[in-house]
Amino acid sequence: MGLHHHLVNDRIAATGGRKLSTHHPPSKTLASDIFPSSSVVAERTQICMPPPPSSSPPSLLARLASSASLASRLSISRLFSSSPAAMDPTEDSLRKALAGRQAAVDAQGNAVRALKAGKAPKPEIDAAIKALNDLKIEKADVEKRLQAAVSGGAGDGALTREAFRHAVVNTLERRLFYIPSFKIYRGVAGLYDYGPPGCAVKSNILAYWRQHFVHEENMLEVDCPCVTPEIVLKASGHVDKFTDLMVKDEKTGTCYRADHLLKDFCNEKLQKDLSISAEKAAELKLVLATLDDLSADKLGAKIKEYGITAPDTKNPLSDPYPFNLMFQTSIGPSGMLPGYMRPETAQGIFVNFKDLYYYNGNKLPFAAAQIGQAFRNEISPRQGLLRVREFTLAEIEHFVDPEDKSHPKFSEVADLEFLMFPREQQMSGQSAIITRLGEAVSKGTVNNATLGYFIGRVYLFLTHLGIDKGRLRFRQHLANEMAHYAADCWDAEIECSYGWIECVGIADRSAFDLRAHTVRKSGVALVAHEKFAEPREVEKLVIVPNKKELGLAFKGNQKMVVESLEAMGEEEAFQLKAALESKGEAEFLVCAMGKSVIIKDNMVNISKQKIRENQRVFTPSVIEPSFGIGRIIYCLFEHSFYTRPNKAGDEQFNVFRFPPLVAPIKCTVFPLIQKPEYESVAQLISRSLTVAGVSHKIDITGNTIGKRYARTDELGVPFAITVDSQVDVTIRERDSKDQVRVSVGEVASVVMEVIDGHRTWSDVWSSFPHHTSASAED
């Protein structure tokens, strides 16, 4: 039902396939250096760019990051992990040690005061004061280590995260990747506009999503309206249950999301109040781990217990109450048909199941997909693109026989190894570990092969985009997170400066959704059929409506009542049978009519009979991968961002290390100097690139070539063509800054082949003469 509303690009691939050990790039400050994953430190030299060499001038971010010890840097991921809290052993022991040091300082302070009151000899008092000072130094040292453990950086880990995020967001907004919507009117929280490079990145990601899933898996793509009638979302459960708990400032009326306030309070205490005991810290972490499971009463009780007030005014807060996150509207000028802006794209696929099943030749399994806008009226949106009120979802509904959830292509992903975080490890306080996908399925950690197949395909999709493998994990939902009807659910979580962020949900939703929309709700049976080679005798629920009596009672509505009766499940049918036998009549809801009717005992016969059947009729299960495109884009921005100094070391350049696959502009064309003959060659190359379908940009400004390189590096452009003759030109690769010389006639085809993945930069480097131009990089 979309993302849980609480809501292979390693270094070689990112540089076109060529190792950079021979041609040393300048030192770089990367997100992976500031936010290393605690679970893969042993592998970081294999899957992350290396930290800047000590001989290179450090950038601001590098200086901020370098202050963190290994242990404290690892605590960043633990601090923001969505796993339930078991007290970290280091933090636990440090809190206990700090309590012991504080007790010792207090005792020694009392001893000093007693010596002074008793007029003890001066040497004895001096010795006691020295002992007190020594204890204070020991206490300060423990405080420093504890601060490092909880904040991720020897006291300034939070500053490191915020400084890095500020550098990324400032660059994104300045270069118009995205900006707050309606900016000249001071904006509206939770709404953002994508600018030209942001639109291009988003378009490229969606094009690859369509290629990777829709085309390669032969999915059926649909495009459904954003405005949805209330009856559809009533059947799906959104009208009644798509809520978050909200509290209000009792004096100003300002609204806040209740669980966010409690979460912020707990995190603030854990990170900044070093005086709390290990037991209190464990309690706060347990609250964080069970936030999703707290009822309105329990959440309100915790808010009162901790004395949480309105953040802006410190006024008291109301009790939590549910707030439906859907934007309500009406369809038509009369306003009589209520509707909502869809909170997800999935329902459009479910209600079209019957026609899609027919289009697919009445065969299972098959998958349908949709890309589109969704809307959620977030109570207090924050964290930029990560929690917004309008966003793009890409969702897949894979329909499968519930008795056979194997997948013919599972062997293609079975040998993939990546970070997995099963619920057992979360509950025991362990970290995610690298696991072979085939092993996870064979052991039953992942419920079935089809679910496992999509987990593997999601991993390949995200890593090909440029998401750092070391900061991507698949976390299994805990029992208190999963819907009662779900067989299993995993989230693809990406670590960024905000912590671990859920970006893709991959769930086995059983047959809930189709049953929710079946005859009783819509008047249409959303079922599949399996024909038997030979008839089989089975015991089956038999519902026989008395159409004559129903026709007399309901006249024109007879058909809707009959279809609703025939669609009952076994439990509901026998409940109705018992009521009819005891009372002679019973109330029965017919959603197609929008009301309940009275059914009498002469209107329907309900029994179980042994019958011979030629086919099996069943409701398919649904495996649903749901992608939050905006969240993926933001995490990709952070994972791709780094800074590097100029040769003098007195200026830092921002770079987005986008793979060619998603780069907003694939190539730039620069005449080295403003000469008509160079500009005509640049125009010729531009026309060739246009014919080849390569997005590019010509820059004929009077700036130095080095400044033009820096400007396009900041947009993440992977290749630059510099025209310095009428015969051949140079191609520069962004991250290594290596250059080769290629003839004017070949340059467009060479760039196109590398962009399309038919050739690597390593191939180009080994095939063409090298070019060195130190002044261009200065």
Tab-separated table of C-alpha atoms in Angstrom, residues 410 413-425 433-453 455-456 474-476 488 490:
chain	number	residue	atom	x	y	z
A	410	PHE	CA	15.377	-16.005	-8.645
A	413	VAL	CA	19.871	-12.655	-7.899
A	414	ALA	CA	20.444	-15.509	-5.424
A	415	ASP	CA	24.201	-14.919	-5.188
A	416	LEU	CA	23.931	-11.199	-4.415
A	417	GLU	CA	25.406	-10.275	-1.029
A	418	PHE	CA	24.466	-7.117	0.812
A	419	LEU	CA	23.496	-5.765	4.220
A	420	MET	CA	20.387	-7.399	5.643
A	421	PHE	CA	18.826	-6.624	9.011
A	422	PRO	CA	16.366	-9.373	10.032
A	423	ARG	CA	14.044	-8.737	12.947
A	424	GLU	CA	15.885	-11.229	15.188
A	425	GLN	CA	19.090	-9.193	14.933
A	433	ILE	CA	25.338	-8.060	8.379
A	434	ILE	CA	26.265	-8.898	4.809
A	435	THR	CA	24.095	-11.845	3.794
A	436	ARG	CA	23.730	-13.901	0.639
A	437	LEU	CA	20.187	-13.448	-0.643
A	438	GLY	CA	19.765	-17.106	-1.616
A	439	GLU	CA	20.690	-18.151	1.911
A	440	ALA	CA	18.170	-15.688	3.424
A	441	VAL	CA	15.382	-17.195	1.288
A	442	SER	CA	16.391	-20.822	1.858
A	443	LYS	CA	16.446	-20.289	5.641
A	444	GLY	CA	13.043	-18.607	5.582
A	445	THR	CA	14.385	-15.254	6.763
A	446	VAL	CA	12.804	-13.872	3.601
A	447	ASN	CA	9.350	-15.400	3.308
A	448	ASN	CA	9.450	-16.569	-0.317
A	449	ALA	CA	11.465	-16.518	-3.537
A	450	THR	CA	9.330	-13.904	-5.319
A	451	LEU	CA	9.758	-11.468	-2.428
A	452	GLY	CA	13.480	-12.291	-2.424
A	453	TYR	CA	13.709	-11.745	-6.178
A	455	ILE	CA	14.668	-7.456	-2.954
A	456	GLY	CA	17.574	-8.411	-5.214
A	474	PHE	CA	17.361	-4.143	3.846
A	475	ARG	CA	15.578	-4.059	7.188
A	476	GLN	CA	12.795	-6.495	7.988
A	488	ASP	CA	6.574	-10.413	5.249
A	490	TRP	CA	11.355	-5.403	4.095
